[in-house]
Amino acid sequence: MRQSRFFTKTRKEAPKDEVSNNASLLIRGGFIDKLQAGVYSYLPLGFRVLKKIENIIREELNKVGGQELLMPALQPKENWQKTGRWDSLDVLYKVTDLSGRENALGPTHEEIVVPLVGNFLNSYKDLPFSVYQFQTKFRMEARAKSGILRGREFVMKDMYSFHANEDDLKLFYQVVWDTYVKIFDRLGLGKLTYPTFASGGSFSKYSHEFQTVTPAGEDTIYICDDCKVAINKEIIEEQKVCPKCSGQKFREEKSIEVGNIFELKTKFSAPFGLTYKDESGNSKEVIMGCYGLGPSRVMGTIAEVFADKNGLVWPANVAPYRFHLIELDGSSNDDVRNEALKTYDAIRKDIGDEVLFDDRDLSAGAKFADSDLMGIPYRIVISKKTLDSKMLEVKDRKTGKIEMVSMEDLKKYYD
Ligand code: ATP
Ligand code: MG
């Protein structure tokens, strides 16, 4: 992409009413735009980050047999009445159409997925399976002051699994746990993210959250550094020792819940009568699990935890582009422009659409400041000076280290 063609621009200041660090940086860098509290547009740069996050999640869920689908956001009141959540769920957005018909804007999809799979599920031979989607959720969040960490409209990956018995659910639950660990590693959040014991509601002793440590978090967790697990503050009264080693040495941290896995058992299959026939032909209730993970919240979390005083710092796996190619005085120096275009084409030929080419007619200082703000991992500079030395100047955004490399040696930054 040539930066001169971008319809968005970086900004010196974030909007005055934006109090969160993640949204301020993302708005200034041209990744998102605020429509109203808790509601944001994802601009081309931000959209690329969001899709990279989604793709990592998708690849890992497909590996464990998850089947991707897409369910509606507009959901009939009757489905929500069946579970009692039309009246009990305080974050539910309700809309009425001209005929008086009432709908919910989906905050989660148990009420939709259970009757949906019921249209196909007959016998124990159909079990187990899992389905998932990336979908826009709506929640009337009271405090929408945390930027894209807490949207009123946001993207969630929600997966639901269906089993013949609790043992089978437990096996898959552990598979998803391990998969989440892999996902957060690939997203660059592995070292900061802890599987966390949280209250399980009425159907199981615990649910498990994946909590990323950051001062911007709204949750408080107690980390056992020996076991690398944590307990949510909300259950520490009941669970006073580490569930793994029974130790009592905890480190208290602020954190943000990036994922959540739940044993639902028959909580939703019961009200919808979701049953299957077992081997003897008896009707049994289906056992369920559900597994949430928020790509837009993950994007905000990454912005929070890796940024420095100059701007965003993306881990390479989720960066909008891998390379930021910057020409200096290319508009007035044909040799610079030609070398920049040659490098641009060479990288694109080797690794595809992974280079943002700053071909704008601006000062070096302005271009470098923008590049730092956007946080693309590797900055390549082509100037009169680099042409004379027949080398490219590469700067690592994270460490600030600058290296002079030949075009051939640039390949070591490809992965
Ligand atoms: P919280 O306690 O932070 O309000 P939750 O427990 O209500 O979250 P879940 O219903 O478990 O959230 O949602 C699954 C995942 O969706 C969360 O782990 C998080 O990653 C994401 N998520 C939930 N609410 C929001 C939101 N308002 N904005 C962005 N992402 C969200
Ligand atoms: Mg949760």
Coordinates of C-alpha atoms and ligand atoms in Angstrom, one line a residue:
M1 CA 0.0 0.0 0.0
R2 CA 1.3 3.5 -0.9
Q3 CA 0.7 5.8 2.1
S4 CA 0.0 8.8 -0.2
R5 CA -3.2 7.0 -1.2
F6 CA -4.4 6.4 2.3
F7 CA -7.7 8.1 3.0
T8 CA -6.9 8.3 6.7
K9 CA -4.2 10.3 8.4
T10 CA -2.4 10.2 11.7
R11 CA -3.5 12.8 14.2
K12 CA -1.6 14.9 16.7
E13 CA -4.3 14.7 19.4
A14 CA -6.9 12.2 20.3
P15 CA -10.5 13.5 20.8
K16 CA -10.8 15.3 24.2
D17 CA -13.5 12.9 25.5
E18 CA -11.3 9.8 24.8
V19 CA -9.8 8.9 28.2
S20 CA -8.4 5.4 27.5
N21 CA -4.8 5.0 26.3
N22 CA -5.6 2.2 23.8
A23 CA -8.2 4.2 21.9
S24 CA -6.2 7.4 22.1
L25 CA -3.2 5.8 20.5
L26 CA -5.3 3.8 18.0
I27 CA -7.2 7.0 16.9
R28 CA -4.0 9.0 16.6
G29 CA -2.3 6.3 14.6
G30 CA -5.3 6.0 12.2
F31 CA -6.4 2.5 13.2
I32 CA -9.9 3.3 14.6
D33 CA -12.4 6.2 14.6
K34 CA -14.8 6.9 17.4
L35 CA -18.5 7.2 16.5
Q36 CA -19.8 7.4 20.1
A37 CA -18.9 6.0 23.6
G38 CA -18.1 2.3 23.1
V39 CA -18.7 2.3 19.3
Y40 CA -15.8 2.5 16.9
S41 CA -15.0 2.1 13.2
Y42 CA -12.1 -0.1 12.2
L43 CA -10.1 1.9 9.6
P44 CA -7.9 0.0 7.0
L45 CA -4.9 -0.2 9.3
G46 CA -7.0 -1.3 12.3
F47 CA -9.1 -3.7 10.2
R48 CA -5.9 -5.5 9.1
V49 CA -4.9 -5.9 12.7
L50 CA -8.3 -7.2 13.6
K51 CA -8.3 -9.7 10.8
K52 CA -4.8 -11.0 11.7
I53 CA -6.0 -11.6 15.2
E54 CA -9.1 -13.4 13.9
N55 CA -7.0 -15.5 11.6
I56 CA -4.7 -16.8 14.3
I57 CA -7.8 -17.7 16.4
R58 CA -9.4 -19.3 13.3
E59 CA -6.4 -21.4 12.4
E60 CA -6.1 -22.8 16.0
L61 CA -9.9 -23.5 16.3
N62 CA -10.0 -25.2 13.0
K63 CA -7.1 -27.5 14.1
V64 CA -9.4 -28.8 16.9
G65 CA -12.3 -29.4 14.7
G66 CA -14.3 -26.1 15.2
Q67 CA -16.8 -25.5 12.4
E68 CA -17.1 -21.8 11.5
L69 CA -20.5 -20.3 10.9
L70 CA -22.2 -16.9 11.2
M71 CA -25.4 -16.4 13.2
P72 CA -27.7 -13.3 13.2
A73 CA -27.4 -10.3 15.5
L74 CA -31.2 -9.6 15.2
Q75 CA -32.8 -12.2 17.6
P76 CA -36.5 -12.8 18.4
K77 CA -37.7 -12.0 21.9
E78 CA -39.2 -15.5 22.2
N79 CA -35.8 -17.1 22.2
W80 CA -34.7 -14.9 25.0
Q81 CA -37.9 -15.5 27.0
K82 CA -37.3 -19.2 26.9
T83 CA -34.2 -18.9 29.1
G84 CA -35.5 -16.0 31.2
R85 CA -32.8 -13.7 30.0
W86 CA -35.1 -11.3 28.2
D87 CA -35.8 -9.8 31.6
S88 CA -32.7 -10.8 33.6
L89 CA -29.9 -9.7 31.3
D90 CA -29.3 -6.0 32.1
V91 CA -27.0 -5.4 29.1
L92 CA -29.5 -6.5 26.5
Y93 CA -30.3 -4.0 23.7
K94 CA -34.0 -4.3 22.7
V95 CA -35.4 -3.0 19.5
T96 CA -39.0 -2.9 18.3
D97 CA -40.0 -2.7 14.7
L98 CA -43.0 -1.0 13.1
S99 CA -45.3 -4.0 13.6
G100 CA -44.5 -4.0 17.3
R101 CA -42.3 -7.2 17.0
E102 CA -39.5 -7.1 19.6
N103 CA -35.9 -8.3 19.0
A104 CA -32.7 -8.4 21.0
L105 CA -29.4 -7.3 19.4
G106 CA -27.3 -10.4 20.3
P107 CA -24.9 -10.0 23.3
T108 CA -24.0 -13.7 23.0
H109 CA -25.6 -16.6 21.1
E110 CA -26.7 -19.5 23.3
E111 CA -30.3 -18.6 22.6
I112 CA -29.7 -18.9 18.9
V113 CA -27.1 -21.7 18.6
V114 CA -29.1 -24.2 20.7
P115 CA -32.3 -24.3 18.6
L116 CA -30.1 -24.1 15.5
V117 CA -28.2 -27.3 16.2
G118 CA -31.5 -28.8 17.4
N119 CA -32.6 -28.7 13.7
F120 CA -29.9 -31.3 12.8
L121 CA -29.0 -33.3 16.0
N122 CA -30.7 -36.7 16.5
S123 CA -28.5 -39.4 17.8
Y124 CA -25.4 -40.0 19.9
K125 CA -23.7 -40.6 16.6
D126 CA -23.9 -36.9 15.8
L127 CA -21.9 -36.0 18.9
P128 CA -19.5 -34.4 19.8
F129 CA -19.0 -31.3 17.7
S130 CA -18.3 -27.6 18.1
V131 CA -19.2 -24.5 16.1
Y132 CA -17.9 -21.0 16.3
Q133 CA -18.2 -17.6 14.8
F134 CA -16.6 -14.1 14.7
Q135 CA -19.6 -11.8 15.1
T136 CA -20.5 -8.3 16.2
K137 CA -22.1 -8.3 19.7
F138 CA -24.1 -5.6 21.4
R139 CA -24.1 -4.9 25.1
M140 CA -25.4 -1.9 26.9
E141 CA -22.2 -1.6 29.0
A142 CA -22.6 1.0 31.7
R143 CA -19.0 2.1 31.7
A144 CA -17.8 2.5 28.1
K145 CA -14.6 4.4 29.0
S146 CA -12.0 1.8 28.2
G147 CA -11.8 2.4 24.4
I148 CA -12.1 -0.9 22.5
L149 CA -11.4 -2.9 25.6
R150 CA -15.1 -2.4 26.5
G151 CA -17.3 -1.7 23.5
R152 CA -21.0 -1.4 23.3
E153 CA -20.6 -2.9 19.9
F154 CA -17.6 -5.3 19.6
V155 CA -16.3 -8.4 17.9
M156 CA -16.5 -11.7 19.8
K157 CA -15.3 -15.1 18.8
D158 CA -17.9 -17.4 20.5
M159 CA -17.6 -21.2 20.3
Y160 CA -20.1 -23.7 21.6
S161 CA -19.5 -27.4 22.0
F162 CA -22.0 -30.3 22.2
H163 CA -21.4 -33.6 24.0
A164 CA -23.2 -36.8 25.0
N165 CA -21.8 -36.7 28.6
E166 CA -19.8 -34.6 31.1
D167 CA -16.6 -36.6 30.6
D168 CA -16.6 -35.8 26.9
L169 CA -17.2 -32.2 27.7
K170 CA -14.2 -32.2 30.2
L171 CA -11.9 -33.6 27.5
F172 CA -12.8 -31.0 25.0
Y173 CA -12.7 -28.2 27.6
Q174 CA -9.1 -29.1 28.3
V175 CA -8.4 -29.1 24.5
V176 CA -9.8 -25.5 24.2
W177 CA -7.8 -24.5 27.3
D178 CA -4.6 -25.7 25.6
T179 CA -5.7 -24.0 22.4
Y180 CA -6.2 -20.7 24.1
V181 CA -2.7 -20.9 25.6
K182 CA -1.4 -21.4 22.0
I183 CA -3.5 -18.5 20.6
F184 CA -2.4 -16.0 23.3
D185 CA 1.2 -17.1 22.6
R186 CA 0.8 -16.4 18.9
L187 CA -0.9 -13.1 19.6
G188 CA 2.2 -12.0 21.5
L189 CA 0.4 -12.0 24.9
G190 CA 1.6 -15.4 26.2
K191 CA 3.9 -14.1 28.9
L192 CA 1.3 -11.7 30.3
T193 CA -1.8 -13.9 30.1
Y194 CA -2.9 -16.3 33.0
P195 CA -5.5 -19.0 33.0
T196 CA -7.6 -17.7 35.9
F197 CA -10.1 -19.6 38.2
A198 CA -13.4 -17.7 38.3
S199 CA -16.8 -18.4 39.7
G200 CA -18.7 -21.0 37.6
G201 CA -22.2 -19.9 38.3
S202 CA -24.7 -22.6 39.3
F203 CA -23.5 -25.3 36.9
S204 CA -19.9 -26.0 37.8
K205 CA -17.4 -25.0 40.5
Y206 CA -15.3 -22.8 38.3
S207 CA -15.2 -21.2 34.9
H208 CA -11.9 -20.2 33.6
E209 CA -10.8 -16.8 32.3
F210 CA -7.7 -15.8 30.4
Q211 CA -6.5 -12.6 32.0
T212 CA -3.8 -10.3 30.6
V213 CA -1.9 -8.3 33.2
T214 CA -2.1 -4.6 32.6
P215 CA -2.7 -1.5 34.8
A216 CA -5.5 -0.6 32.3
G217 CA -7.4 -3.7 33.4
E218 CA -10.7 -3.5 35.3
D219 CA -10.3 -6.9 37.0
T220 CA -8.0 -7.9 39.9
I221 CA -6.3 -11.3 40.0
Y222 CA -4.1 -13.2 42.3
I223 CA -1.3 -14.9 40.5
C224 CA 0.5 -18.1 41.7
D225 CA 3.9 -17.6 40.1
D226 CA 4.9 -21.3 40.7
C227 CA 1.9 -22.6 38.7
K228 CA 1.4 -19.6 36.3
V229 CA -2.4 -19.6 37.1
A230 CA -4.4 -17.0 38.9
I231 CA -7.6 -16.6 40.9
N232 CA -10.1 -13.8 40.2
K233 CA -10.6 -11.5 43.1
E234 CA -14.3 -12.2 42.9
I235 CA -13.8 -15.8 44.2
I236 CA -10.7 -15.4 46.4
E237 CA -13.0 -15.5 49.4
E238 CA -14.1 -19.1 48.5
Q239 CA -10.8 -20.2 46.9
K240 CA -8.1 -19.1 49.3
V241 CA -5.3 -21.4 48.1
C242 CA -3.9 -22.0 44.6
P243 CA -6.1 -24.7 43.0
K244 CA -3.0 -26.3 41.5
C245 CA -0.3 -26.4 44.3
S246 CA -2.5 -25.3 47.3
G247 CA 0.1 -22.6 47.9
Q248 CA -0.9 -19.2 49.4
K249 CA 1.7 -17.0 47.9
F250 CA 0.0 -14.7 45.4
R251 CA 0.9 -11.6 43.5
E252 CA -1.9 -9.1 43.0
E253 CA -2.3 -7.5 39.6
K254 CA -4.8 -5.5 37.6
S255 CA -5.8 -7.4 34.5
I256 CA -8.2 -7.6 31.5
E257 CA -10.3 -10.7 30.7
V258 CA -9.4 -11.5 27.1
G259 CA -11.1 -15.0 27.0
N260 CA -13.5 -17.0 29.1
I261 CA -14.4 -20.8 29.0
F262 CA -17.5 -22.2 30.6
E263 CA -19.0 -25.6 31.3
L264 CA -22.7 -24.9 30.5
K265 CA -23.7 -28.5 31.0
T266 CA -27.5 -28.5 30.4
K267 CA -28.2 -24.8 31.3
F268 CA -29.3 -24.0 27.7
S269 CA -30.1 -27.4 26.3
A270 CA -32.8 -27.9 29.0
P271 CA -35.0 -24.8 28.2
F272 CA -34.8 -25.5 24.5
G273 CA -35.3 -29.3 24.9
L274 CA -32.0 -30.1 23.0
T275 CA -31.8 -33.8 23.4
Y276 CA -30.3 -36.8 21.5
K277 CA -31.1 -40.5 21.5
D278 CA -28.5 -42.7 23.2
E279 CA -27.5 -46.2 22.2
S280 CA -30.6 -47.7 23.8
G281 CA -32.8 -45.2 22.1
N282 CA -33.4 -43.2 25.3
S283 CA -33.7 -39.4 25.1
K284 CA -30.9 -37.5 26.9
E285 CA -30.1 -33.8 27.4
V286 CA -27.1 -32.6 25.4
I287 CA -24.1 -31.4 27.5
M288 CA -22.6 -28.1 26.4
G289 CA -19.6 -25.9 26.8
C290 CA -19.0 -22.3 25.6
Y291 CA -15.8 -20.5 24.9
G292 CA -15.5 -16.7 24.3
L293 CA -12.6 -14.6 23.1
G294 CA -12.7 -11.0 22.1
P295 CA -10.6 -10.0 19.0
S296 CA -11.3 -6.3 19.4
R297 CA -10.5 -6.4 23.1
V298 CA -7.3 -8.3 22.3
M299 CA -6.4 -5.5 19.9
G300 CA -6.9 -2.9 22.6
T301 CA -5.0 -5.0 25.1
I302 CA -2.0 -5.3 22.7
A303 CA -2.1 -1.6 22.2
E304 CA -2.1 -1.0 26.0
V305 CA 0.6 -3.4 27.0
F306 CA 3.2 -2.9 24.3
A307 CA 3.0 0.9 23.5
D308 CA 5.9 3.2 24.5
K309 CA 6.2 7.0 24.7
N310 CA 6.4 7.3 20.9
G311 CA 3.3 5.2 20.0
L312 CA 2.1 1.7 19.3
V313 CA 4.4 -1.4 19.1
W314 CA 2.8 -4.3 17.3
P315 CA 4.0 -7.9 17.7
A316 CA 4.9 -9.0 14.1
N317 CA 2.1 -11.6 14.0
V318 CA -0.6 -9.0 14.3
A319 CA 1.0 -5.9 12.9
P320 CA -1.0 -4.3 10.0
Y321 CA 2.2 -4.6 7.9
R322 CA 5.5 -6.2 8.6
F323 CA 7.6 -3.5 7.0
H324 CA 7.3 0.3 6.8
L325 CA 9.3 1.4 3.8
I326 CA 10.2 5.1 4.0
E327 CA 11.8 7.0 1.2
L328 CA 13.4 10.4 2.0
D329 CA 13.1 13.0 -0.8
G330 CA 11.8 10.5 -3.3
S331 CA 9.6 13.1 -4.9
S332 CA 12.7 15.1 -5.9
N333 CA 15.3 12.3 -6.3
D334 CA 14.6 9.8 -9.0
D335 CA 17.3 7.4 -7.8
V336 CA 15.7 7.2 -4.4
R337 CA 12.2 6.8 -5.8
N338 CA 13.4 4.0 -8.1
E339 CA 15.3 2.1 -5.4
A340 CA 12.3 2.5 -3.1
L341 CA 9.9 1.1 -5.7
K342 CA 12.3 -1.8 -6.4
T343 CA 12.4 -2.7 -2.8
Y344 CA 8.6 -2.3 -2.4
D345 CA 8.1 -4.7 -5.4
A346 CA 10.7 -7.2 -4.2
I347 CA 9.2 -7.5 -0.7
R348 CA 5.7 -7.8 -2.1
K349 CA 6.9 -10.5 -4.5
D350 CA 8.5 -12.4 -1.6
I351 CA 5.9 -12.2 1.2
G352 CA 2.9 -10.5 -0.3
D353 CA 1.0 -7.4 0.9
E354 CA 3.1 -6.8 4.0
V355 CA 4.7 -3.5 3.2
L356 CA 3.4 0.0 3.7
F357 CA 5.4 2.4 1.5
D358 CA 5.6 6.0 2.7
D359 CA 5.9 7.8 -0.6
R360 CA 4.6 11.1 0.8
D361 CA 6.4 14.4 0.3
L362 CA 7.2 15.1 3.9
S363 CA 10.2 15.7 6.1
A364 CA 12.2 12.8 7.5
G365 CA 11.2 13.9 11.0
A366 CA 7.4 13.8 10.2
K367 CA 7.7 10.4 8.5
F368 CA 9.7 8.9 11.4
A369 CA 7.3 10.2 14.0
D370 CA 4.3 8.7 12.1
S371 CA 6.1 5.4 11.7
D372 CA 6.8 5.2 15.4
L373 CA 3.2 6.1 16.2
M374 CA 1.9 3.4 13.9
G375 CA 4.2 0.8 15.4
I376 CA 5.0 -1.3 12.3
P377 CA 7.7 -3.8 13.4
Y378 CA 10.5 -3.0 10.9
R379 CA 11.2 0.4 9.4
I380 CA 13.3 0.5 6.2
V381 CA 14.7 3.8 5.1
I382 CA 15.9 4.6 1.6
S383 CA 17.7 7.9 1.1
K384 CA 20.6 9.4 -0.8
K385 CA 22.8 8.3 2.0
T386 CA 21.7 4.6 1.9
L387 CA 22.0 4.6 -1.9
D388 CA 25.6 5.7 -1.6
S389 CA 26.3 2.9 0.8
K390 CA 24.3 0.4 -1.3
M391 CA 22.6 -0.8 1.9
L392 CA 19.1 -0.5 3.4
E393 CA 18.7 1.0 6.9
V394 CA 16.4 -1.2 9.1
K395 CA 15.1 -0.1 12.5
D396 CA 13.4 -2.5 14.9
R397 CA 10.4 -0.6 16.4
K398 CA 10.5 -2.5 19.6
T399 CA 14.2 -2.3 20.5
G400 CA 15.1 0.9 18.5
K401 CA 18.1 -1.0 17.1
I402 CA 19.2 0.2 13.6
E403 CA 21.0 -2.1 11.2
M404 CA 22.4 -1.6 7.7
V405 CA 21.6 -4.6 5.5
S406 CA 21.7 -5.6 1.9
M407 CA 18.5 -6.4 0.0
E408 CA 19.5 -10.1 0.3
D409 CA 19.9 -9.8 4.1
L410 CA 16.5 -8.2 4.5
K411 CA 15.1 -11.7 4.1
K412 CA 16.0 -12.5 7.7
Y413 CA 13.2 -10.1 8.8
Y414 CA 10.6 -12.1 6.7
D415 CA 9.7 -14.4 9.6
Ligands
ATP1 P1 -16.6 -8.5 31.3 O1 -16.6 -9.2 32.6 O2 -15.2 -7.9 31.0 O3 -17.7 -7.6 31.1 P2 -17.8 -10.8 30.2 O4 -17.4 -11.8 31.2 O5 -19.2 -10.3 30.3 O6 -16.7 -9.6 30.2 P3 -18.0 -12.8 28.2 O7 -19.5 -12.8 28.1 O8 -17.3 -13.9 28.9 O9 -17.6 -11.4 28.8 O10 -17.5 -12.6 26.7 C1 -16.4 -13.3 26.1 C2 -15.3 -12.5 25.7 O11 -15.7 -11.4 24.9 C3 -14.6 -11.8 26.8 O12 -13.6 -12.7 27.4 C4 -13.9 -10.6 26.1 O13 -12.7 -11.0 25.5 C5 -15.0 -10.2 25.1 N1 -15.8 -9.1 25.6 C6 -16.8 -9.2 26.5 N2 -17.4 -8.0 26.6 C7 -16.8 -7.1 25.8 C8 -16.9 -5.8 25.5 N3 -17.9 -5.0 26.1 N4 -16.1 -5.2 24.6 C9 -15.1 -5.9 24.0 N5 -14.9 -7.3 24.2 C10 -15.7 -7.9 25.1
MG2 MG -16.5 -13.5 31.0

